[in-house]
mmCIF file of C-alpha atoms in Angstrom:
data_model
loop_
_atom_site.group_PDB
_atom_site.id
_atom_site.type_symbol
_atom_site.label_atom_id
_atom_site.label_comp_id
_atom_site.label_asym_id
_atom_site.label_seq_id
_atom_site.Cartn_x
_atom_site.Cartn_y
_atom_site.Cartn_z
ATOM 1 C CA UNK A 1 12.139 22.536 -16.772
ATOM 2 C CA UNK A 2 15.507 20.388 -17.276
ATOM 3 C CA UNK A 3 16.058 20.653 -21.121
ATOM 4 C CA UNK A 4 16.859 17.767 -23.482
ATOM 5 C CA UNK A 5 20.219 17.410 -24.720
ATOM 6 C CA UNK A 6 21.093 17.742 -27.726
ATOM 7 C CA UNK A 7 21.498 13.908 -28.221
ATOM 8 C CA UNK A 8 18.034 14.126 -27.627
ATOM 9 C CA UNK A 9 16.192 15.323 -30.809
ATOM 10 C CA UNK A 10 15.932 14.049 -34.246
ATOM 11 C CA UNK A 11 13.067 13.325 -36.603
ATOM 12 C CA UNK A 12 11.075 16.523 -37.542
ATOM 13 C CA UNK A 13 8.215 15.180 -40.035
ATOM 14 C CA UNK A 14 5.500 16.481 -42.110
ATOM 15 C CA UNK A 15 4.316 14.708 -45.524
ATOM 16 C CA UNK A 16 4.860 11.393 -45.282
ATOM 17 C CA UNK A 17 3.058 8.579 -47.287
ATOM 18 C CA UNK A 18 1.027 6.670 -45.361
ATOM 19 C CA UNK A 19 1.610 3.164 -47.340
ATOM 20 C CA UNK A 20 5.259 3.869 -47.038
ATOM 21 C CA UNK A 21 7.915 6.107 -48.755
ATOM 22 C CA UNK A 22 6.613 8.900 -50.215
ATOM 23 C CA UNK A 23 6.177 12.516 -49.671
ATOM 24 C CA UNK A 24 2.738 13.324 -49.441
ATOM 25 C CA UNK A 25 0.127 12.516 -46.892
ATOM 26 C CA UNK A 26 -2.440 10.205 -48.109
ATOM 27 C CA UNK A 27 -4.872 11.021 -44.807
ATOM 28 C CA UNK A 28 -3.799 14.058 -42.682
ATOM 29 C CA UNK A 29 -3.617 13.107 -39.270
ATOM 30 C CA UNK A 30 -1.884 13.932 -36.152
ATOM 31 C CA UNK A 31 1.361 12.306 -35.334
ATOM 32 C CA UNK A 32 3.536 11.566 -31.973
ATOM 33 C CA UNK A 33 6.723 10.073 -30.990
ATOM 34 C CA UNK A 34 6.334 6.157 -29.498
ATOM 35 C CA UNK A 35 9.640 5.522 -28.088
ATOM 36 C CA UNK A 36 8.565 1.795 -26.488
ATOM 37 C CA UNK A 37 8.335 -0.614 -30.043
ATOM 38 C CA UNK A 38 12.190 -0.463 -30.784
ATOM 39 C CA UNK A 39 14.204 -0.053 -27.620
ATOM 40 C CA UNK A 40 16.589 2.883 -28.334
ATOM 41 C CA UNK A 41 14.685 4.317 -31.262
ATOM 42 C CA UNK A 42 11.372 6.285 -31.448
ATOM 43 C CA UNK A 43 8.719 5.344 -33.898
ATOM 44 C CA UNK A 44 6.797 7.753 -35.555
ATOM 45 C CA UNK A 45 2.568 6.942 -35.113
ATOM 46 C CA UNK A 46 -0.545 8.803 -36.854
ATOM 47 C CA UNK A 47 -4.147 8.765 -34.986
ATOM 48 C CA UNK A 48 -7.021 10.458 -36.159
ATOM 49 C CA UNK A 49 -7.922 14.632 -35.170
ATOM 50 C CA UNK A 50 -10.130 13.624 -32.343
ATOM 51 C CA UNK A 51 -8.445 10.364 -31.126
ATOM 52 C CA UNK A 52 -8.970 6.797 -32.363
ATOM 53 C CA UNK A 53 -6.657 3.620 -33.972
ATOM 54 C CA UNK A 54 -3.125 4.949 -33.945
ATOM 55 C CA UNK A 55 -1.907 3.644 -37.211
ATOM 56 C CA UNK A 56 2.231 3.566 -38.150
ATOM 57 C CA UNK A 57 3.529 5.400 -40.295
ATOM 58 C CA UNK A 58 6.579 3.361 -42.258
ATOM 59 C CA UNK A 59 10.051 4.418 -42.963
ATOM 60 C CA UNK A 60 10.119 7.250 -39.640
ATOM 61 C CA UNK A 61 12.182 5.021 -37.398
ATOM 62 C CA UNK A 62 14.321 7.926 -35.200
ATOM 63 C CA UNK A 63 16.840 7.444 -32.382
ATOM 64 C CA UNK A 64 15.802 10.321 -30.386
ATOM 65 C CA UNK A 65 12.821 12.590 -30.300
ATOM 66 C CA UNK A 66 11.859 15.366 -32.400
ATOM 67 C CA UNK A 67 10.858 19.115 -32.316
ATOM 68 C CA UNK A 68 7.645 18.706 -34.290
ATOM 69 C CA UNK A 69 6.467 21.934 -35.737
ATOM 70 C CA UNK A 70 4.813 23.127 -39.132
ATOM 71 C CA UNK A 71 6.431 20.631 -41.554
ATOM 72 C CA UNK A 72 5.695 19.043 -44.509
ATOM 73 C CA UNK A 73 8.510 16.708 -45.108
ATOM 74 C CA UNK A 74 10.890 14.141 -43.459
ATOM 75 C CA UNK A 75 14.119 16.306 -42.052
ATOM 76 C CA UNK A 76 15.640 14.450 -39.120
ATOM 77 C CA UNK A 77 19.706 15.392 -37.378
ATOM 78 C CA UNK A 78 21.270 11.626 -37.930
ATOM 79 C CA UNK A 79 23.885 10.236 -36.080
ATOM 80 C CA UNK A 80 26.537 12.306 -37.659
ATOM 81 C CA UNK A 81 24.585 15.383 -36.347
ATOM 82 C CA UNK A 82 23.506 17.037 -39.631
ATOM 83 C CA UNK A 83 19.934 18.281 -40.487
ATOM 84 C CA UNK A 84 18.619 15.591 -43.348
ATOM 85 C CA UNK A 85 15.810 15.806 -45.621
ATOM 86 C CA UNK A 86 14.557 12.353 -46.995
ATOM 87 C CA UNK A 87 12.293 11.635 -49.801
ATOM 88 C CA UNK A 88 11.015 8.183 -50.693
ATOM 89 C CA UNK A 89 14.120 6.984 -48.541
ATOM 90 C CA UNK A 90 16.650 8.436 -49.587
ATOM 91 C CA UNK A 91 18.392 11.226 -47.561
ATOM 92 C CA UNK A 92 20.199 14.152 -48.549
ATOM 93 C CA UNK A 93 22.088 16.427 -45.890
ATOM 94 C CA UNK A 94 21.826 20.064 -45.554
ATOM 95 C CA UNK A 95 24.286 20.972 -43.517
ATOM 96 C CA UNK A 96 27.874 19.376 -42.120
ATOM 97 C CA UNK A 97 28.467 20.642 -38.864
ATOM 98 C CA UNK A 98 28.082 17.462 -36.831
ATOM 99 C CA UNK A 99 25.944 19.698 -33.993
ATOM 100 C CA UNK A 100 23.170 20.455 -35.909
ATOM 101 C CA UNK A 101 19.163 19.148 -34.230
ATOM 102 C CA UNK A 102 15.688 19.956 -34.160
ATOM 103 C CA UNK A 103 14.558 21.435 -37.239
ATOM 104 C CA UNK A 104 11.473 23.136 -38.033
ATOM 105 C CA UNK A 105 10.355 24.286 -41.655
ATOM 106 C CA UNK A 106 7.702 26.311 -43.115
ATOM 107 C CA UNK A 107 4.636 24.660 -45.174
ATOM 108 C CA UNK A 108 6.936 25.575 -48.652
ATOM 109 C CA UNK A 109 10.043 23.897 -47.717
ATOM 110 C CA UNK A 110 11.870 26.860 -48.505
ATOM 111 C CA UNK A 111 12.830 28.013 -44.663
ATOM 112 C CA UNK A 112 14.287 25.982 -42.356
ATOM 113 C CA UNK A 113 14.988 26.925 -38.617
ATOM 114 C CA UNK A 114 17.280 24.620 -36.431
ATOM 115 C CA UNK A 115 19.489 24.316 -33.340
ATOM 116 C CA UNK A 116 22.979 24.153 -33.946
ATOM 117 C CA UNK A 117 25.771 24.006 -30.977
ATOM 118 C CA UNK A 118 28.692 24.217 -33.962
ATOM 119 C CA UNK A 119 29.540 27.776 -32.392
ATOM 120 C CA UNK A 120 30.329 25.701 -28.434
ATOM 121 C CA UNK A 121 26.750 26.263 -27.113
ATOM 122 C CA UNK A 122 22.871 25.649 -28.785
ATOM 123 C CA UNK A 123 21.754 28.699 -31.029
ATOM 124 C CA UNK A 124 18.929 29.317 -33.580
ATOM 125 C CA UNK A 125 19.900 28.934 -37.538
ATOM 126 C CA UNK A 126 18.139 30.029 -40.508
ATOM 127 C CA UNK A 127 18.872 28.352 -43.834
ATOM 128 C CA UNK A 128 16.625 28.001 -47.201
ATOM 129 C CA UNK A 129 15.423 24.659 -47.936
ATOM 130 C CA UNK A 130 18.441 23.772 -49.813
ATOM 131 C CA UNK A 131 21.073 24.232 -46.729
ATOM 132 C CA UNK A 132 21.876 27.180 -48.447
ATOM 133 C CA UNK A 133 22.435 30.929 -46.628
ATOM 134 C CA UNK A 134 23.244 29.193 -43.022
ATOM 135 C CA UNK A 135 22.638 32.328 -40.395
ATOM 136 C CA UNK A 136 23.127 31.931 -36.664
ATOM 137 C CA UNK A 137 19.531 34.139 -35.445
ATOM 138 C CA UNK A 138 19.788 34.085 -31.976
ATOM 139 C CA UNK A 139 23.610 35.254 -31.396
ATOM 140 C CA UNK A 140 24.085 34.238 -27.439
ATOM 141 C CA UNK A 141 26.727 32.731 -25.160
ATOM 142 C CA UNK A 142 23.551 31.626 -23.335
ATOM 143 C CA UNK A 143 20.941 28.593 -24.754
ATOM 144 C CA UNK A 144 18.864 28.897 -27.599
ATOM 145 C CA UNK A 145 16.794 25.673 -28.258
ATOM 146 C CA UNK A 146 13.530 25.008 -29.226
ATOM 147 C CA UNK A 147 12.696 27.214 -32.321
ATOM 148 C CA UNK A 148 9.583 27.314 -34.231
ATOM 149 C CA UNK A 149 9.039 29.197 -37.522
ATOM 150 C CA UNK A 150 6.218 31.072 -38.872
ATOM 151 C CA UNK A 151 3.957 29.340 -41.582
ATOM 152 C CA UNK A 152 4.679 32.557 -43.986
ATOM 153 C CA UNK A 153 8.717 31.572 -43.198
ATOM 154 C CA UNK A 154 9.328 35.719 -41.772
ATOM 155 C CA UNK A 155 9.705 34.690 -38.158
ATOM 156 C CA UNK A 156 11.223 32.063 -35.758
ATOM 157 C CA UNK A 157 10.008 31.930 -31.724
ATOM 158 C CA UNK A 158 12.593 30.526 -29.626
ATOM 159 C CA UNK A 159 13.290 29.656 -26.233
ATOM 160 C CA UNK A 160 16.327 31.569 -24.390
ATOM 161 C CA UNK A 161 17.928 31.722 -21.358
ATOM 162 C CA UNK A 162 20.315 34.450 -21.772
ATOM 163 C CA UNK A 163 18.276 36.452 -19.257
ATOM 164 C CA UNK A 164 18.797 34.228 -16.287
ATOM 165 C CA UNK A 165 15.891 31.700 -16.878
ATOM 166 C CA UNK A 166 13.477 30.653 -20.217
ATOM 167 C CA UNK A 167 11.785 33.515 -21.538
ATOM 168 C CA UNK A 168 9.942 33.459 -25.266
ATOM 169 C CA UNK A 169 12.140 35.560 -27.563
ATOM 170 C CA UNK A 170 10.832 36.076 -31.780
ATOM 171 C CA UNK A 171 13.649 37.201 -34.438
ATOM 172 C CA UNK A 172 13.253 37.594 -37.997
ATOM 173 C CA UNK A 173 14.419 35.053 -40.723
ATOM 174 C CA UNK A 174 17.401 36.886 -41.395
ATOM 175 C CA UNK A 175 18.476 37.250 -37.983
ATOM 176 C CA UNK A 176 17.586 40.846 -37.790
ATOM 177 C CA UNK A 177 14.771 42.753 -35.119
ATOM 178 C CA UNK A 178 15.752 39.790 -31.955
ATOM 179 C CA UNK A 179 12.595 40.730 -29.500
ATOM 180 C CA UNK A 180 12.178 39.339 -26.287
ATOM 181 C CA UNK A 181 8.298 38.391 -25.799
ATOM 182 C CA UNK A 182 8.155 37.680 -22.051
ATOM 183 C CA UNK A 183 9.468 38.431 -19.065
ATOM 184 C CA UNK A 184 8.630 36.599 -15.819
ATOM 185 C CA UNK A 185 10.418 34.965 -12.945
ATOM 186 C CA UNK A 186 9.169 31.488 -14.725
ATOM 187 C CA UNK A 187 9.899 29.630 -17.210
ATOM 188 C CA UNK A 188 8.360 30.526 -20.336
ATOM 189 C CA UNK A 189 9.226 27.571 -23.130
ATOM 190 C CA UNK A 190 8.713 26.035 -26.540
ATOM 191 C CA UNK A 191 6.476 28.641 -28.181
ATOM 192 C CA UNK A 192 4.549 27.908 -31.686
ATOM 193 C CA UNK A 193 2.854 30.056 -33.669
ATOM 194 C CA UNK A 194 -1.072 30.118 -34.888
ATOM 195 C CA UNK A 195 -1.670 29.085 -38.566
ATOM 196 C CA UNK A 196 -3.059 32.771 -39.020
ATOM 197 C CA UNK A 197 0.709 34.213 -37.553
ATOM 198 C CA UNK A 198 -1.095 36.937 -35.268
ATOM 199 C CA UNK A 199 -0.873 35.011 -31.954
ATOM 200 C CA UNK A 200 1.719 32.378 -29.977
ATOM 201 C CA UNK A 201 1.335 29.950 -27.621
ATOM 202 C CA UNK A 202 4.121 28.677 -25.261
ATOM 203 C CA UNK A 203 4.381 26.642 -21.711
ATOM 204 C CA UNK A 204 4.918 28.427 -18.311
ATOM 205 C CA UNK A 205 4.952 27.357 -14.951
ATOM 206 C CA UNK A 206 4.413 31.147 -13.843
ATOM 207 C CA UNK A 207 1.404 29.426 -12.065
ATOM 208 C CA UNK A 208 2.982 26.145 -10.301
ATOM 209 C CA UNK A 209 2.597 23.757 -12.566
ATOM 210 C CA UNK A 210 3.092 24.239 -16.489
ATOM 211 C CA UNK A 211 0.245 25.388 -18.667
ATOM 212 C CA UNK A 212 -0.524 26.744 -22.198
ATOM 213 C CA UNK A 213 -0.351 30.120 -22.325
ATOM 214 C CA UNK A 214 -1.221 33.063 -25.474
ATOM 215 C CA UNK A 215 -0.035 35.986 -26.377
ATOM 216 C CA UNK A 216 0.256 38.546 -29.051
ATOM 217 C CA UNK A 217 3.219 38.868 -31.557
ATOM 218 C CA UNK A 218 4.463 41.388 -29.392
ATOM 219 C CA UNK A 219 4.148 39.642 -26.068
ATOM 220 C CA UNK A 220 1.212 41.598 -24.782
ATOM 221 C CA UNK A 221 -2.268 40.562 -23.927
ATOM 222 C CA UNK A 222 -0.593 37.180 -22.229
ATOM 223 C CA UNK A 223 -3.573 35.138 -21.459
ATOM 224 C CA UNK A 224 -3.793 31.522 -19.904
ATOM 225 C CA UNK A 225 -5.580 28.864 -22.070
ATOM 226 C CA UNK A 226 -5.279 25.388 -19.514
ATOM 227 C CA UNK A 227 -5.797 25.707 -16.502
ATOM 228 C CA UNK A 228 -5.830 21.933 -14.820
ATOM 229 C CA UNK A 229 -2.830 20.431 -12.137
ATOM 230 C CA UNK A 230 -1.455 18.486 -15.128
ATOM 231 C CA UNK A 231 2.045 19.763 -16.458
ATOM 232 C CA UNK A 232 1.335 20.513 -20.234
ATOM 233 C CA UNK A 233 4.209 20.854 -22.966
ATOM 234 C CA UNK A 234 5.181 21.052 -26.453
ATOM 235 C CA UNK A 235 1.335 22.811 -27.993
ATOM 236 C CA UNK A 236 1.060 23.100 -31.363
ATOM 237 C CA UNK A 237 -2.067 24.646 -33.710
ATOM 238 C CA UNK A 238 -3.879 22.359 -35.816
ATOM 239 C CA UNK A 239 -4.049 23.471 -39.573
ATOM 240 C CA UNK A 240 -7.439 25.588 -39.048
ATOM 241 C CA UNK A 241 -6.344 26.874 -35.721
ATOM 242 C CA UNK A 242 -9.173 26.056 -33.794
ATOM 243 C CA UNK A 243 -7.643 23.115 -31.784
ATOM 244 C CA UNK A 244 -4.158 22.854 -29.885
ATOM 245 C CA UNK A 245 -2.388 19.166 -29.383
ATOM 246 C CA UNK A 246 0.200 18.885 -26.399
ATOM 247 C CA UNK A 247 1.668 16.120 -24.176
ATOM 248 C CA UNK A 248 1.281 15.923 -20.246
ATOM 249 C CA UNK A 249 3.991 15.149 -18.243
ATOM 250 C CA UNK A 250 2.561 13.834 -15.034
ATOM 251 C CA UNK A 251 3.110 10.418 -14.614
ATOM 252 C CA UNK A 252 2.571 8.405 -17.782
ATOM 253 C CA UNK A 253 3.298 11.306 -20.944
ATOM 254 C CA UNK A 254 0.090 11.187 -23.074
ATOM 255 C CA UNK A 255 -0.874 13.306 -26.110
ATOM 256 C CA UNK A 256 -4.146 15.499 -25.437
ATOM 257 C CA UNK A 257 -6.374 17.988 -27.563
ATOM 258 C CA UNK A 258 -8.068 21.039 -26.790
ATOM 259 C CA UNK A 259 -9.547 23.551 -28.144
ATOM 260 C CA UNK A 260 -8.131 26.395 -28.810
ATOM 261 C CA UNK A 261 -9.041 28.734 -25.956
ATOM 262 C CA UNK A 262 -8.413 25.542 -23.955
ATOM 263 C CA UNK A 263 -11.811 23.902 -23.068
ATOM 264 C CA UNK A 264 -12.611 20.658 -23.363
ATOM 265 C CA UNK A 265 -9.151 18.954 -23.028
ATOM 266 C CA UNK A 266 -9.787 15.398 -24.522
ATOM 267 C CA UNK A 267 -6.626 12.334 -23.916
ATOM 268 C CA UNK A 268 -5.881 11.273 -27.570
ATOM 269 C CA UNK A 269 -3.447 8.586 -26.441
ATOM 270 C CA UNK A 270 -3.567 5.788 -23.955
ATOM 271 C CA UNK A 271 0.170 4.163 -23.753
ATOM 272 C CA UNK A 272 1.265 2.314 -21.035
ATOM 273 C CA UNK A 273 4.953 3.707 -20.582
ATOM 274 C CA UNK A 274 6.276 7.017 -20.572
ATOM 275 C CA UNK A 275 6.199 7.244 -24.530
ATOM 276 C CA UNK A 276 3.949 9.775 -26.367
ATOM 277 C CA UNK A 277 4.687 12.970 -26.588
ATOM 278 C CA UNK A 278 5.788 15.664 -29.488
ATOM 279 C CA UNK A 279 2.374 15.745 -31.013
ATOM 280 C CA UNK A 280 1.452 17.874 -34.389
ATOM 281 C CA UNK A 281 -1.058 18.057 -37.515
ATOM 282 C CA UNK A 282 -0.041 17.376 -40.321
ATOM 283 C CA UNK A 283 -1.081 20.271 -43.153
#
């Protein structure tokens, strides 16, 4: 799979008002990138758990797309290329790098995982809600994108190539115990963890095409969830775990829902351009 750049990512979301600036969620729902209503920005949409009127949600206007995982406010990377939190509109920076995308935070605000190519190449950071205690994770001369952080805040998943192609690699918060979790002649991408922390679920093409795959915190018991011809990216839990929201990449990108051993895949989205993708719930 041909990775975004990192000119590509922005808005990473989680509590937002639905009658406009705030920072809590008035009706949890699940929300996706729309990048057709503005050209060269990417609205931010909410549709109900099991599919229905997509409904905007104001004030979430991004240039580029977002890693959406476990988060509970706005943080975006703006055009300077810092992380940003905003709340009720206004936006304060966390960090000053200028090569700083994709952030991902736990359900307390208080740990915050991101990509960050300040070093000449895209690695995992740590820092606490604050910007505070900034800690390159992943430490590689290879690429390190796509990081997702435990709901308790312990542990970020990432995707790495430092072994010759994507495998799934898991490293504590403070940088320390790096583990690689897979190890295939495939790709093995954008893991996410389960709201109860004992499983993950990441994308492989191991198979031919690329499906949702499980596997333990220590990268045994790897079992496949989808199993259909349609390329499947980007799954993340709902809140009670029981259901798992991805986009497919054949043809037109939609956002699905399955459950979580991955029967009874159901389209939540029916756009008519290549558009919605980078689904999550929203806690």
């Amino acid at each position: 799979m041909t990775k975004p750049s990192p000119y590509l990512i922005a808005l990473v979301l989680v509590c937002v008002a639905c009658g406009g600036g705030g920072s809590s969620v008035t009706e949890p729902g699940l929300l996706y990138y729309n990048n057709t209503n503005v050209v060269g920005s990417s609205l931010i949409h909410r549709i109900p758990k099991d599919g229905g009127a997509v409904v905007d949600v104001p004030g979430t206007v991004a240039q580029f797309e977002s890693s959406m995982d476990q988060i509970y406010d706005i943080y975006s990377s703006d055009s300077s290329g810092n992380i940003v939190k905003i709340i009720n509109g206004v936006g304060t920076s966390l960090t000053s790098s200028t090569h700083d995308f994709r952030p991902c935070v736990d359900p307390g605000g208080d740990a915050i995982a991101f990509v960050s190519s300040r070093d000449g190449n895209n690695e995992i950071y740590t820092m606490s809600g604050t910007g505070s205690g900034q800690t390159n994770v992943s430490n590689s001369s290879a690429n390190d994108s796509f990081p997702a952080i435990s709901l308790d805040g312990t542990k970020v998943v990432f995707t790495s190539n430092r072994d010759g192609n994507d495998e799934v690699y898991m490293v504590n918060f403070n940088g320390l115990n790096l583990t690689r979790l897979t190890n295939n002649a495939a790709d093995d991408i954008t893991p996410a963890f389960s709201p109860d922390g004992t499983h993950i679920i990441f994308e492989s093409n191991r198979g031919g095409t690329y499906q949702i795959y499980q596997m333990d915190l220590t990268g045994a018991n790897v079992t496949q969830l989808t199993t259909d011809a349609t390329d499947k990216f980007h799954g993340s839990f709902d809140v009670d775990g029981l259901g798992i929201y991805y986009y497919t990449s054949n043809g037109i990108r939609q956002v699905w829902r399955c459950n979580a051993d991955g029967s009874n895949p159901v389209q939540l989205t029916n756009g008519t351009t290549d558009s919605d993708k980078l689904a999550t719930w929203v806690y």
